[in-house]
mmCIF file of the C-alpha atoms, coordinates in Angstrom:
data_MODEL
# 
_entry.id   MODEL 
# 
loop_
_atom_site.group_PDB 
_atom_site.id 
_atom_site.type_symbol 
_atom_site.label_atom_id 
_atom_site.label_alt_id 
_atom_site.label_comp_id 
_atom_site.label_asym_id 
_atom_site.label_entity_id 
_atom_site.label_seq_id 
_atom_site.pdbx_PDB_ins_code 
_atom_site.Cartn_x 
_atom_site.Cartn_y 
_atom_site.Cartn_z 
_atom_site.occupancy 
_atom_site.B_iso_or_equiv 
_atom_site.pdbx_formal_charge 
_atom_site.auth_seq_id 
_atom_site.auth_comp_id 
_atom_site.auth_asym_id 
_atom_site.auth_atom_id 
_atom_site.pdbx_PDB_model_num 
ATOM 1   C CA . UNK A 1 1   ? 14.386  159.287 -73.484 1.00 0.00 ? 1   UNK A CA 1 
ATOM 2   C CA . UNK A 1 2   ? 12.943  161.486 -70.762 1.00 0.00 ? 2   UNK A CA 1 
ATOM 3   C CA . UNK A 1 3   ? 10.893  158.876 -68.899 1.00 0.00 ? 3   UNK A CA 1 
ATOM 4   C CA . UNK A 1 4   ? 13.701  158.022 -66.372 1.00 0.00 ? 4   UNK A CA 1 
ATOM 5   C CA . UNK A 1 5   ? 14.163  161.686 -65.608 1.00 0.00 ? 5   UNK A CA 1 
ATOM 6   C CA . UNK A 1 6   ? 10.464  162.207 -65.107 1.00 0.00 ? 6   UNK A CA 1 
ATOM 7   C CA . UNK A 1 7   ? 10.271  159.180 -62.838 1.00 0.00 ? 7   UNK A CA 1 
ATOM 8   C CA . UNK A 1 8   ? 13.225  160.461 -60.805 1.00 0.00 ? 8   UNK A CA 1 
ATOM 9   C CA . UNK A 1 9   ? 11.668  163.899 -60.529 1.00 0.00 ? 9   UNK A CA 1 
ATOM 10  C CA . UNK A 1 10  ? 8.404   162.385 -59.427 1.00 0.00 ? 10  UNK A CA 1 
ATOM 11  C CA . UNK A 1 11  ? 10.211  160.339 -56.802 1.00 0.00 ? 11  UNK A CA 1 
ATOM 12  C CA . UNK A 1 12  ? 12.071  163.408 -55.528 1.00 0.00 ? 12  UNK A CA 1 
ATOM 13  C CA . UNK A 1 13  ? 8.749   165.291 -55.301 1.00 0.00 ? 13  UNK A CA 1 
ATOM 14  C CA . UNK A 1 14  ? 7.159   162.431 -53.364 1.00 0.00 ? 14  UNK A CA 1 
ATOM 15  C CA . UNK A 1 15  ? 10.093  162.344 -50.935 1.00 0.00 ? 15  UNK A CA 1 
ATOM 16  C CA . UNK A 1 16  ? 9.925   166.057 -50.428 1.00 0.00 ? 16  UNK A CA 1 
ATOM 17  C CA . UNK A 1 17  ? 6.209   166.027 -49.859 1.00 0.00 ? 17  UNK A CA 1 
ATOM 18  C CA . UNK A 1 18  ? 6.426   163.150 -47.437 1.00 0.00 ? 18  UNK A CA 1 
ATOM 19  C CA . UNK A 1 19  ? 9.015   164.996 -45.359 1.00 0.00 ? 19  UNK A CA 1 
ATOM 20  C CA . UNK A 1 20  ? 7.225   168.388 -45.613 1.00 0.00 ? 20  UNK A CA 1 
ATOM 21  C CA . UNK A 1 21  ? 3.551   167.761 -45.048 1.00 0.00 ? 21  UNK A CA 1 
ATOM 22  C CA . UNK A 1 22  ? 3.604   167.612 -41.206 1.00 0.00 ? 22  UNK A CA 1 
ATOM 23  C CA . UNK A 1 23  ? 5.287   171.042 -41.141 1.00 0.00 ? 23  UNK A CA 1 
ATOM 24  C CA . UNK A 1 24  ? 2.293   173.191 -42.212 1.00 0.00 ? 24  UNK A CA 1 
ATOM 25  C CA . UNK A 1 25  ? -0.070  171.150 -40.098 1.00 0.00 ? 25  UNK A CA 1 
ATOM 26  C CA . UNK A 1 26  ? 2.079   171.728 -36.996 1.00 0.00 ? 26  UNK A CA 1 
ATOM 27  C CA . UNK A 1 27  ? 2.210   175.435 -37.863 1.00 0.00 ? 27  UNK A CA 1 
ATOM 28  C CA . UNK A 1 28  ? -1.548  175.582 -38.333 1.00 0.00 ? 28  UNK A CA 1 
ATOM 29  C CA . UNK A 1 29  ? -2.316  174.416 -34.780 1.00 0.00 ? 29  UNK A CA 1 
ATOM 30  C CA . UNK A 1 30  ? -1.168  177.541 -32.826 1.00 0.00 ? 30  UNK A CA 1 
ATOM 31  C CA . UNK A 1 31  ? -2.538  179.765 -35.568 1.00 0.00 ? 31  UNK A CA 1 
ATOM 32  C CA . UNK A 1 32  ? -5.915  178.134 -35.299 1.00 0.00 ? 32  UNK A CA 1 
ATOM 33  C CA . UNK A 1 33  ? -5.780  178.547 -31.511 1.00 0.00 ? 33  UNK A CA 1 
ATOM 34  C CA . UNK A 1 34  ? -5.054  182.255 -31.834 1.00 0.00 ? 34  UNK A CA 1 
ATOM 35  C CA . UNK A 1 35  ? -7.855  182.727 -34.384 1.00 0.00 ? 35  UNK A CA 1 
ATOM 36  C CA . UNK A 1 36  ? -10.414 180.916 -32.129 1.00 0.00 ? 36  UNK A CA 1 
ATOM 37  C CA . UNK A 1 37  ? -9.415  182.835 -28.989 1.00 0.00 ? 37  UNK A CA 1 
ATOM 38  C CA . UNK A 1 38  ? -9.739  186.199 -30.753 1.00 0.00 ? 38  UNK A CA 1 
ATOM 39  C CA . UNK A 1 39  ? -12.944 185.265 -32.541 1.00 0.00 ? 39  UNK A CA 1 
ATOM 40  C CA . UNK A 1 40  ? -14.812 184.118 -29.427 1.00 0.00 ? 40  UNK A CA 1 
ATOM 41  C CA . UNK A 1 41  ? -13.539 186.861 -27.101 1.00 0.00 ? 41  UNK A CA 1 
ATOM 42  C CA . UNK A 1 42  ? -15.402 190.083 -26.578 1.00 0.00 ? 42  UNK A CA 1 
ATOM 43  C CA . UNK A 1 43  ? -12.239 191.747 -25.247 1.00 0.00 ? 43  UNK A CA 1 
ATOM 44  C CA . UNK A 1 44  ? -10.099 193.068 -28.023 1.00 0.00 ? 44  UNK A CA 1 
ATOM 45  C CA . UNK A 1 45  ? -8.063  195.450 -25.904 1.00 0.00 ? 45  UNK A CA 1 
ATOM 46  C CA . UNK A 1 46  ? -4.380  195.950 -26.295 1.00 0.00 ? 46  UNK A CA 1 
ATOM 47  C CA . UNK A 1 47  ? -3.610  193.875 -23.182 1.00 0.00 ? 47  UNK A CA 1 
ATOM 48  C CA . UNK A 1 48  ? -5.689  190.984 -24.535 1.00 0.00 ? 48  UNK A CA 1 
ATOM 49  C CA . UNK A 1 49  ? -3.950  191.258 -27.877 1.00 0.00 ? 49  UNK A CA 1 
ATOM 50  C CA . UNK A 1 50  ? -0.544  191.157 -26.239 1.00 0.00 ? 50  UNK A CA 1 
ATOM 51  C CA . UNK A 1 51  ? -1.433  188.208 -24.080 1.00 0.00 ? 51  UNK A CA 1 
ATOM 52  C CA . UNK A 1 52  ? -3.031  186.150 -26.867 1.00 0.00 ? 52  UNK A CA 1 
ATOM 53  C CA . UNK A 1 53  ? -0.195  186.925 -29.289 1.00 0.00 ? 53  UNK A CA 1 
ATOM 54  C CA . UNK A 1 54  ? 2.368   186.274 -26.572 1.00 0.00 ? 54  UNK A CA 1 
ATOM 55  C CA . UNK A 1 55  ? 1.114   182.751 -26.035 1.00 0.00 ? 55  UNK A CA 1 
ATOM 56  C CA . UNK A 1 56  ? 0.824   182.184 -29.772 1.00 0.00 ? 56  UNK A CA 1 
ATOM 57  C CA . UNK A 1 57  ? 4.344   183.468 -30.350 1.00 0.00 ? 57  UNK A CA 1 
ATOM 58  C CA . UNK A 1 58  ? 5.946   181.150 -27.841 1.00 0.00 ? 58  UNK A CA 1 
ATOM 59  C CA . UNK A 1 59  ? 4.035   178.079 -29.063 1.00 0.00 ? 59  UNK A CA 1 
ATOM 60  C CA . UNK A 1 60  ? 4.334   178.891 -32.774 1.00 0.00 ? 60  UNK A CA 1 
ATOM 61  C CA . UNK A 1 61  ? 8.079   179.734 -32.419 1.00 0.00 ? 61  UNK A CA 1 
ATOM 62  C CA . UNK A 1 62  ? 8.864   176.466 -30.666 1.00 0.00 ? 62  UNK A CA 1 
ATOM 63  C CA . UNK A 1 63  ? 6.729   174.471 -33.099 1.00 0.00 ? 63  UNK A CA 1 
ATOM 64  C CA . UNK A 1 64  ? 8.300   176.103 -36.188 1.00 0.00 ? 64  UNK A CA 1 
ATOM 65  C CA . UNK A 1 65  ? 11.811  175.602 -34.776 1.00 0.00 ? 65  UNK A CA 1 
ATOM 66  C CA . UNK A 1 66  ? 11.180  171.913 -34.086 1.00 0.00 ? 66  UNK A CA 1 
ATOM 67  C CA . UNK A 1 67  ? 9.636   171.074 -37.455 1.00 0.00 ? 67  UNK A CA 1 
ATOM 68  C CA . UNK A 1 68  ? 12.285  173.021 -39.300 1.00 0.00 ? 68  UNK A CA 1 
ATOM 69  C CA . UNK A 1 69  ? 14.970  171.163 -37.450 1.00 0.00 ? 69  UNK A CA 1 
ATOM 70  C CA . UNK A 1 70  ? 13.583  167.759 -38.479 1.00 0.00 ? 70  UNK A CA 1 
ATOM 71  C CA . UNK A 1 71  ? 11.691  168.378 -41.696 1.00 0.00 ? 71  UNK A CA 1 
ATOM 72  C CA . UNK A 1 72  ? 14.013  170.805 -43.543 1.00 0.00 ? 72  UNK A CA 1 
ATOM 73  C CA . UNK A 1 73  ? 17.337  169.229 -42.604 1.00 0.00 ? 73  UNK A CA 1 
ATOM 74  C CA . UNK A 1 74  ? 19.879  170.124 -45.278 1.00 0.00 ? 74  UNK A CA 1 
ATOM 75  C CA . UNK A 1 75  ? 17.676  172.625 -47.077 1.00 0.00 ? 75  UNK A CA 1 
ATOM 76  C CA . UNK A 1 76  ? 19.189  175.942 -48.004 1.00 0.00 ? 76  UNK A CA 1 
ATOM 77  C CA . UNK A 1 77  ? 16.226  177.826 -46.586 1.00 0.00 ? 77  UNK A CA 1 
ATOM 78  C CA . UNK A 1 78  ? 16.549  176.085 -43.189 1.00 0.00 ? 78  UNK A CA 1 
ATOM 79  C CA . UNK A 1 79  ? 18.446  178.997 -41.527 1.00 0.00 ? 79  UNK A CA 1 
ATOM 80  C CA . UNK A 1 80  ? 15.779  181.464 -42.619 1.00 0.00 ? 80  UNK A CA 1 
ATOM 81  C CA . UNK A 1 81  ? 13.011  179.357 -41.036 1.00 0.00 ? 81  UNK A CA 1 
ATOM 82  C CA . UNK A 1 82  ? 15.026  178.935 -37.843 1.00 0.00 ? 82  UNK A CA 1 
ATOM 83  C CA . UNK A 1 83  ? 15.531  182.731 -37.755 1.00 0.00 ? 83  UNK A CA 1 
ATOM 84  C CA . UNK A 1 84  ? 11.780  183.087 -38.285 1.00 0.00 ? 84  UNK A CA 1 
ATOM 85  C CA . UNK A 1 85  ? 11.117  180.740 -35.408 1.00 0.00 ? 85  UNK A CA 1 
ATOM 86  C CA . UNK A 1 86  ? 13.458  182.695 -33.173 1.00 0.00 ? 86  UNK A CA 1 
ATOM 87  C CA . UNK A 1 87  ? 11.838  186.016 -34.086 1.00 0.00 ? 87  UNK A CA 1 
ATOM 88  C CA . UNK A 1 88  ? 8.401   184.609 -33.386 1.00 0.00 ? 88  UNK A CA 1 
ATOM 89  C CA . UNK A 1 89  ? 9.495   183.278 -30.054 1.00 0.00 ? 89  UNK A CA 1 
ATOM 90  C CA . UNK A 1 90  ? 11.155  186.501 -28.990 1.00 0.00 ? 90  UNK A CA 1 
ATOM 91  C CA . UNK A 1 91  ? 8.100   188.546 -30.125 1.00 0.00 ? 91  UNK A CA 1 
ATOM 92  C CA . UNK A 1 92  ? 5.841   186.282 -28.072 1.00 0.00 ? 92  UNK A CA 1 
ATOM 93  C CA . UNK A 1 93  ? 8.051   186.621 -24.956 1.00 0.00 ? 93  UNK A CA 1 
ATOM 94  C CA . UNK A 1 94  ? 8.168   190.351 -25.459 1.00 0.00 ? 94  UNK A CA 1 
ATOM 95  C CA . UNK A 1 95  ? 4.402   190.592 -25.752 1.00 0.00 ? 95  UNK A CA 1 
ATOM 96  C CA . UNK A 1 96  ? 3.904   188.739 -22.500 1.00 0.00 ? 96  UNK A CA 1 
ATOM 97  C CA . UNK A 1 97  ? 6.464   190.924 -20.679 1.00 0.00 ? 97  UNK A CA 1 
ATOM 98  C CA . UNK A 1 98  ? 4.863   194.116 -21.979 1.00 0.00 ? 98  UNK A CA 1 
ATOM 99  C CA . UNK A 1 99  ? 1.350   193.043 -21.036 1.00 0.00 ? 99  UNK A CA 1 
ATOM 100 C CA . UNK A 1 100 ? 2.316   192.534 -17.403 1.00 0.00 ? 100 UNK A CA 1 
ATOM 101 C CA . UNK A 1 101 ? 4.279   195.682 -16.731 1.00 0.00 ? 101 UNK A CA 1 
ATOM 102 C CA . UNK A 1 102 ? 2.978   198.700 -18.635 1.00 0.00 ? 102 UNK A CA 1 
ATOM 103 C CA . UNK A 1 103 ? 0.058   201.173 -18.635 1.00 0.00 ? 103 UNK A CA 1 
ATOM 104 C CA . UNK A 1 104 ? -2.798  200.878 -21.043 1.00 0.00 ? 104 UNK A CA 1 
ATOM 105 C CA . UNK A 1 105 ? -1.572  203.724 -23.187 1.00 0.00 ? 105 UNK A CA 1 
ATOM 106 C CA . UNK A 1 106 ? 1.866   202.235 -23.680 1.00 0.00 ? 106 UNK A CA 1 
ATOM 107 C CA . UNK A 1 107 ? 0.341   198.815 -24.261 1.00 0.00 ? 107 UNK A CA 1 
ATOM 108 C CA . UNK A 1 108 ? -1.228  200.079 -27.489 1.00 0.00 ? 108 UNK A CA 1 
ATOM 109 C CA . UNK A 1 109 ? 2.123   201.378 -28.719 1.00 0.00 ? 109 UNK A CA 1 
ATOM 110 C CA . UNK A 1 110 ? 3.906   198.132 -27.893 1.00 0.00 ? 110 UNK A CA 1 
ATOM 111 C CA . UNK A 1 111 ? 1.143   196.073 -29.463 1.00 0.00 ? 111 UNK A CA 1 
ATOM 112 C CA . UNK A 1 112 ? 1.610   197.861 -32.761 1.00 0.00 ? 112 UNK A CA 1 
ATOM 113 C CA . UNK A 1 113 ? 5.415   197.717 -32.474 1.00 0.00 ? 113 UNK A CA 1 
ATOM 114 C CA . UNK A 1 114 ? 5.512   193.986 -31.773 1.00 0.00 ? 114 UNK A CA 1 
ATOM 115 C CA . UNK A 1 115 ? 2.883   192.985 -34.305 1.00 0.00 ? 115 UNK A CA 1 
ATOM 116 C CA . UNK A 1 116 ? 4.372   195.116 -37.089 1.00 0.00 ? 116 UNK A CA 1 
ATOM 117 C CA . UNK A 1 117 ? 7.907   193.896 -36.460 1.00 0.00 ? 117 UNK A CA 1 
ATOM 118 C CA . UNK A 1 118 ? 6.800   190.260 -36.182 1.00 0.00 ? 118 UNK A CA 1 
ATOM 119 C CA . UNK A 1 119 ? 4.761   190.380 -39.399 1.00 0.00 ? 119 UNK A CA 1 
ATOM 120 C CA . UNK A 1 120 ? 7.321   192.326 -41.391 1.00 0.00 ? 120 UNK A CA 1 
ATOM 121 C CA . UNK A 1 121 ? 10.321  190.234 -40.464 1.00 0.00 ? 121 UNK A CA 1 
ATOM 122 C CA . UNK A 1 122 ? 8.696   186.765 -40.572 1.00 0.00 ? 122 UNK A CA 1 
ATOM 123 C CA . UNK A 1 123 ? 6.653   187.623 -43.681 1.00 0.00 ? 123 UNK A CA 1 
ATOM 124 C CA . UNK A 1 124 ? 9.803   188.750 -45.543 1.00 0.00 ? 124 UNK A CA 1 
ATOM 125 C CA . UNK A 1 125 ? 11.810  185.726 -44.414 1.00 0.00 ? 125 UNK A CA 1 
ATOM 126 C CA . UNK A 1 126 ? 9.070   183.305 -45.594 1.00 0.00 ? 126 UNK A CA 1 
ATOM 127 C CA . UNK A 1 127 ? 8.487   185.130 -48.826 1.00 0.00 ? 127 UNK A CA 1 
ATOM 128 C CA . UNK A 1 128 ? 12.232  185.149 -49.487 1.00 0.00 ? 128 UNK A CA 1 
ATOM 129 C CA . UNK A 1 129 ? 12.476  181.440 -48.654 1.00 0.00 ? 129 UNK A CA 1 
ATOM 130 C CA . UNK A 1 130 ? 9.717   180.682 -51.179 1.00 0.00 ? 130 UNK A CA 1 
ATOM 131 C CA . UNK A 1 131 ? 11.302  182.801 -53.919 1.00 0.00 ? 131 UNK A CA 1 
ATOM 132 C CA . UNK A 1 132 ? 14.769  181.294 -53.272 1.00 0.00 ? 132 UNK A CA 1 
ATOM 133 C CA . UNK A 1 133 ? 13.518  177.740 -53.479 1.00 0.00 ? 133 UNK A CA 1 
ATOM 134 C CA . UNK A 1 134 ? 11.074  178.306 -56.353 1.00 0.00 ? 134 UNK A CA 1 
ATOM 135 C CA . UNK A 1 135 ? 10.888  175.324 -58.736 1.00 0.00 ? 135 UNK A CA 1 
ATOM 136 C CA . UNK A 1 136 ? 13.391  173.440 -56.500 1.00 0.00 ? 136 UNK A CA 1 
ATOM 137 C CA . UNK A 1 137 ? 11.190  172.598 -53.550 1.00 0.00 ? 137 UNK A CA 1 
ATOM 138 C CA . UNK A 1 138 ? 7.525   171.517 -53.518 1.00 0.00 ? 138 UNK A CA 1 
ATOM 139 C CA . UNK A 1 139 ? 6.606   173.954 -50.719 1.00 0.00 ? 139 UNK A CA 1 
ATOM 140 C CA . UNK A 1 140 ? 7.977   177.091 -52.380 1.00 0.00 ? 140 UNK A CA 1 
ATOM 141 C CA . UNK A 1 141 ? 4.525   178.294 -53.483 1.00 0.00 ? 141 UNK A CA 1 
ATOM 142 C CA . UNK A 1 142 ? 3.128   177.697 -49.989 1.00 0.00 ? 142 UNK A CA 1 
ATOM 143 C CA . UNK A 1 143 ? 5.860   179.805 -48.444 1.00 0.00 ? 143 UNK A CA 1 
ATOM 144 C CA . UNK A 1 144 ? 5.305   182.532 -50.964 1.00 0.00 ? 144 UNK A CA 1 
ATOM 145 C CA . UNK A 1 145 ? 1.592   182.598 -50.160 1.00 0.00 ? 145 UNK A CA 1 
ATOM 146 C CA . UNK A 1 146 ? 1.997   182.661 -46.382 1.00 0.00 ? 146 UNK A CA 1 
ATOM 147 C CA . UNK A 1 147 ? 4.861   185.159 -46.631 1.00 0.00 ? 147 UNK A CA 1 
ATOM 148 C CA . UNK A 1 148 ? 2.828   187.537 -48.821 1.00 0.00 ? 148 UNK A CA 1 
ATOM 149 C CA . UNK A 1 149 ? -0.158  187.286 -46.514 1.00 0.00 ? 149 UNK A CA 1 
ATOM 150 C CA . UNK A 1 150 ? 2.019   188.096 -43.454 1.00 0.00 ? 150 UNK A CA 1 
ATOM 151 C CA . UNK A 1 151 ? 3.604   191.057 -45.267 1.00 0.00 ? 151 UNK A CA 1 
ATOM 152 C CA . UNK A 1 152 ? 0.118   192.361 -46.055 1.00 0.00 ? 152 UNK A CA 1 
ATOM 153 C CA . UNK A 1 153 ? -0.724  192.037 -42.353 1.00 0.00 ? 153 UNK A CA 1 
ATOM 154 C CA . UNK A 1 154 ? 2.360   194.108 -41.515 1.00 0.00 ? 154 UNK A CA 1 
ATOM 155 C CA . UNK A 1 155 ? 1.240   196.832 -43.930 1.00 0.00 ? 155 UNK A CA 1 
ATOM 156 C CA . UNK A 1 156 ? -2.219  196.785 -42.350 1.00 0.00 ? 156 UNK A CA 1 
ATOM 157 C CA . UNK A 1 157 ? -0.708  197.342 -38.903 1.00 0.00 ? 157 UNK A CA 1 
ATOM 158 C CA . UNK A 1 158 ? 1.374   200.252 -40.228 1.00 0.00 ? 158 UNK A CA 1 
ATOM 159 C CA . UNK A 1 159 ? -1.677  201.877 -41.783 1.00 0.00 ? 159 UNK A CA 1 
ATOM 160 C CA . UNK A 1 160 ? -3.831  201.726 -38.638 1.00 0.00 ? 160 UNK A CA 1 
ATOM 161 C CA . UNK A 1 161 ? -3.427  205.033 -36.745 1.00 0.00 ? 161 UNK A CA 1 
ATOM 162 C CA . UNK A 1 162 ? -2.404  204.149 -33.150 1.00 0.00 ? 162 UNK A CA 1 
ATOM 163 C CA . UNK A 1 163 ? -4.592  206.964 -31.828 1.00 0.00 ? 163 UNK A CA 1 
ATOM 164 C CA . UNK A 1 164 ? -7.662  205.953 -33.819 1.00 0.00 ? 164 UNK A CA 1 
ATOM 165 C CA . UNK A 1 165 ? -10.856 206.112 -31.748 1.00 0.00 ? 165 UNK A CA 1 
ATOM 166 C CA . UNK A 1 166 ? -14.468 206.076 -32.949 1.00 0.00 ? 166 UNK A CA 1 
ATOM 167 C CA . UNK A 1 167 ? -17.576 206.061 -30.760 1.00 0.00 ? 167 UNK A CA 1 
ATOM 168 C CA . UNK A 1 168 ? -20.669 204.294 -32.117 1.00 0.00 ? 168 UNK A CA 1 
ATOM 169 C CA . UNK A 1 169 ? -23.921 202.676 -31.077 1.00 0.00 ? 169 UNK A CA 1 
ATOM 170 C CA . UNK A 1 170 ? -24.770 199.119 -32.031 1.00 0.00 ? 170 UNK A CA 1 
ATOM 171 C CA . UNK A 1 171 ? -28.207 197.685 -32.978 1.00 0.00 ? 171 UNK A CA 1 
ATOM 172 C CA . UNK A 1 172 ? -28.937 197.350 -29.259 1.00 0.00 ? 172 UNK A CA 1 
ATOM 173 C CA . UNK A 1 173 ? -28.338 201.108 -28.833 1.00 0.00 ? 173 UNK A CA 1 
ATOM 174 C CA . UNK A 1 174 ? -25.463 200.478 -26.506 1.00 0.00 ? 174 UNK A CA 1 
ATOM 175 C CA . UNK A 1 175 ? -22.557 202.904 -26.840 1.00 0.00 ? 175 UNK A CA 1 
ATOM 176 C CA . UNK A 1 176 ? -19.318 201.331 -27.845 1.00 0.00 ? 176 UNK A CA 1 
ATOM 177 C CA . UNK A 1 177 ? -15.819 202.387 -28.819 1.00 0.00 ? 177 UNK A CA 1 
ATOM 178 C CA . UNK A 1 178 ? -13.832 201.211 -31.858 1.00 0.00 ? 178 UNK A CA 1 
ATOM 179 C CA . UNK A 1 179 ? -10.226 202.032 -31.288 1.00 0.00 ? 179 UNK A CA 1 
ATOM 180 C CA . UNK A 1 180 ? -6.899  201.162 -32.721 1.00 0.00 ? 180 UNK A CA 1 
ATOM 181 C CA . UNK A 1 181 ? -6.315  198.126 -30.483 1.00 0.00 ? 181 UNK A CA 1 
ATOM 182 C CA . UNK A 1 182 ? -9.693  196.629 -31.483 1.00 0.00 ? 182 UNK A CA 1 
ATOM 183 C CA . UNK A 1 183 ? -8.864  196.982 -35.151 1.00 0.00 ? 183 UNK A CA 1 
ATOM 184 C CA . UNK A 1 184 ? -5.296  195.623 -34.693 1.00 0.00 ? 184 UNK A CA 1 
ATOM 185 C CA . UNK A 1 185 ? -6.502  192.580 -32.731 1.00 0.00 ? 185 UNK A CA 1 
ATOM 186 C CA . UNK A 1 186 ? -9.159  191.989 -35.394 1.00 0.00 ? 186 UNK A CA 1 
ATOM 187 C CA . UNK A 1 187 ? -6.570  192.099 -38.148 1.00 0.00 ? 187 UNK A CA 1 
ATOM 188 C CA . UNK A 1 188 ? -4.415  189.673 -36.130 1.00 0.00 ? 188 UNK A CA 1 
ATOM 189 C CA . UNK A 1 189 ? -7.341  187.275 -35.795 1.00 0.00 ? 189 UNK A CA 1 
ATOM 190 C CA . UNK A 1 190 ? -8.143  187.476 -39.513 1.00 0.00 ? 190 UNK A CA 1 
ATOM 191 C CA . UNK A 1 191 ? -4.522  186.841 -40.372 1.00 0.00 ? 191 UNK A CA 1 
ATOM 192 C CA . UNK A 1 192 ? -4.384  183.799 -38.076 1.00 0.00 ? 192 UNK A CA 1 
ATOM 193 C CA . UNK A 1 193 ? -7.655  182.345 -39.463 1.00 0.00 ? 193 UNK A CA 1 
ATOM 194 C CA . UNK A 1 194 ? -6.611  182.747 -43.118 1.00 0.00 ? 194 UNK A CA 1 
ATOM 195 C CA . UNK A 1 195 ? -3.129  181.434 -42.375 1.00 0.00 ? 195 UNK A CA 1 
ATOM 196 C CA . UNK A 1 196 ? -4.638  178.381 -40.607 1.00 0.00 ? 196 UNK A CA 1 
ATOM 197 C CA . UNK A 1 197 ? -6.831  177.473 -43.604 1.00 0.00 ? 197 UNK A CA 1 
ATOM 198 C CA . UNK A 1 198 ? -3.908  178.045 -46.008 1.00 0.00 ? 198 UNK A CA 1 
ATOM 199 C CA . UNK A 1 199 ? -1.509  175.859 -43.972 1.00 0.00 ? 199 UNK A CA 1 
ATOM 200 C CA . UNK A 1 200 ? -4.023  173.024 -43.461 1.00 0.00 ? 200 UNK A CA 1 
ATOM 201 C CA . UNK A 1 201 ? -4.753  172.946 -47.216 1.00 0.00 ? 201 UNK A CA 1 
ATOM 202 C CA . UNK A 1 202 ? -1.023  173.017 -47.950 1.00 0.00 ? 202 UNK A CA 1 
ATOM 203 C CA . UNK A 1 203 ? -0.289  170.156 -45.575 1.00 0.00 ? 203 UNK A CA 1 
ATOM 204 C CA . UNK A 1 204 ? -3.130  167.907 -46.781 1.00 0.00 ? 204 UNK A CA 1 
ATOM 205 C CA . UNK A 1 205 ? -2.376  168.710 -50.392 1.00 0.00 ? 205 UNK A CA 1 
ATOM 206 C CA . UNK A 1 206 ? 1.257   167.639 -49.838 1.00 0.00 ? 206 UNK A CA 1 
ATOM 207 C CA . UNK A 1 207 ? 0.185   164.441 -48.078 1.00 0.00 ? 207 UNK A CA 1 
ATOM 208 C CA . UNK A 1 208 ? -2.372  163.551 -50.818 1.00 0.00 ? 208 UNK A CA 1 
ATOM 209 C CA . UNK A 1 209 ? 0.160   164.500 -53.486 1.00 0.00 ? 209 UNK A CA 1 
ATOM 210 C CA . UNK A 1 210 ? 2.620   162.089 -51.998 1.00 0.00 ? 210 UNK A CA 1 
ATOM 211 C CA . UNK A 1 211 ? 0.077   159.287 -52.220 1.00 0.00 ? 211 UNK A CA 1 
ATOM 212 C CA . UNK A 1 212 ? -0.886  160.203 -55.802 1.00 0.00 ? 212 UNK A CA 1 
ATOM 213 C CA . UNK A 1 213 ? 2.749   160.348 -56.987 1.00 0.00 ? 213 UNK A CA 1 
ATOM 214 C CA . UNK A 1 214 ? 3.578   157.076 -55.206 1.00 0.00 ? 214 UNK A CA 1 
ATOM 215 C CA . UNK A 1 215 ? 0.592   155.322 -56.780 1.00 0.00 ? 215 UNK A CA 1 
ATOM 216 C CA . UNK A 1 216 ? 1.237   156.582 -60.327 1.00 0.00 ? 216 UNK A CA 1 
ATOM 217 C CA . UNK A 1 217 ? 5.044   156.533 -60.376 1.00 0.00 ? 217 UNK A CA 1 
ATOM 218 C CA . UNK A 1 218 ? 6.809   154.026 -58.109 1.00 0.00 ? 218 UNK A CA 1 
ATOM 219 C CA . UNK A 1 219 ? 10.380  154.844 -57.179 1.00 0.00 ? 219 UNK A CA 1 
ATOM 220 C CA . UNK A 1 220 ? 13.050  153.570 -59.470 1.00 0.00 ? 220 UNK A CA 1 
ATOM 221 C CA . UNK A 1 221 ? 16.176  151.872 -58.009 1.00 0.00 ? 221 UNK A CA 1 
ATOM 222 C CA . UNK A 1 222 ? 18.858  154.378 -57.131 1.00 0.00 ? 222 UNK A CA 1 
ATOM 223 C CA . UNK A 1 223 ? 16.602  157.465 -57.371 1.00 0.00 ? 223 UNK A CA 1 
ATOM 224 C CA . UNK A 1 224 ? 15.909  157.924 -53.631 1.00 0.00 ? 224 UNK A CA 1 
ATOM 225 C CA . UNK A 1 225 ? 17.325  161.241 -52.370 1.00 0.00 ? 225 UNK A CA 1 
ATOM 226 C CA . UNK A 1 226 ? 16.993  163.493 -49.344 1.00 0.00 ? 226 UNK A CA 1 
ATOM 227 C CA . UNK A 1 227 ? 14.008  165.860 -49.491 1.00 0.00 ? 227 UNK A CA 1 
ATOM 228 C CA . UNK A 1 228 ? 16.271  168.867 -49.784 1.00 0.00 ? 228 UNK A CA 1 
ATOM 229 C CA . UNK A 1 229 ? 18.805  167.469 -52.218 1.00 0.00 ? 229 UNK A CA 1 
ATOM 230 C CA . UNK A 1 230 ? 17.161  168.748 -55.338 1.00 0.00 ? 230 UNK A CA 1 
ATOM 231 C CA . UNK A 1 231 ? 17.064  172.201 -53.830 1.00 0.00 ? 231 UNK A CA 1 
ATOM 232 C CA . UNK A 1 232 ? 20.683  172.062 -52.784 1.00 0.00 ? 232 UNK A CA 1 
ATOM 233 C CA . UNK A 1 233 ? 21.835  170.927 -56.212 1.00 0.00 ? 233 UNK A CA 1 
ATOM 234 C CA . UNK A 1 234 ? 20.115  173.847 -57.901 1.00 0.00 ? 234 UNK A CA 1 
# 
């Protein structure tokens, strides 16, 4: 009969979800802060982009490292998320250092370099983690989604010409300038906003899924396992 196996699988899923759901919520907080700061700021210069991303990178890197340490203990993908946290932290520190010691022209170049490198490396690592743990860990589809979104952001940064500059007049007939830094900071804000929504939905879905599984399929004696054990056995 397959009922014991199904009950055991449901129990493993419940344990994984219970361990995992705080992780996307913790990651969503700095992303939400970045999205709000960019959205409600009229300054989308390269220096502002470096400053806002720098603070985000430090907070997000520390948060990701902490939740990975405690919520993915024993998982095969844990080293990739720790690497992702380190890259995010270093990118944030680099952005803050650049914003305080370079000219405006070099700031644009460094903004694109830091954002592109951050998005490409972390996006690939998260996408790879999701593909590697597919059908073995409940969060694999979440990681694939966030990873793909971040890789798309990296491609967007690559496609924006660093010397792009367009003069225009708004409805109030005030002359304004749309340049590469404005577009890049806008893309960064859009990425942060979409990522925030995705992570919040992922976290709440995992939490509610835990409750639904626990209510419909109580754990059987001897079936309790570590959240990452099913992934490690595969």
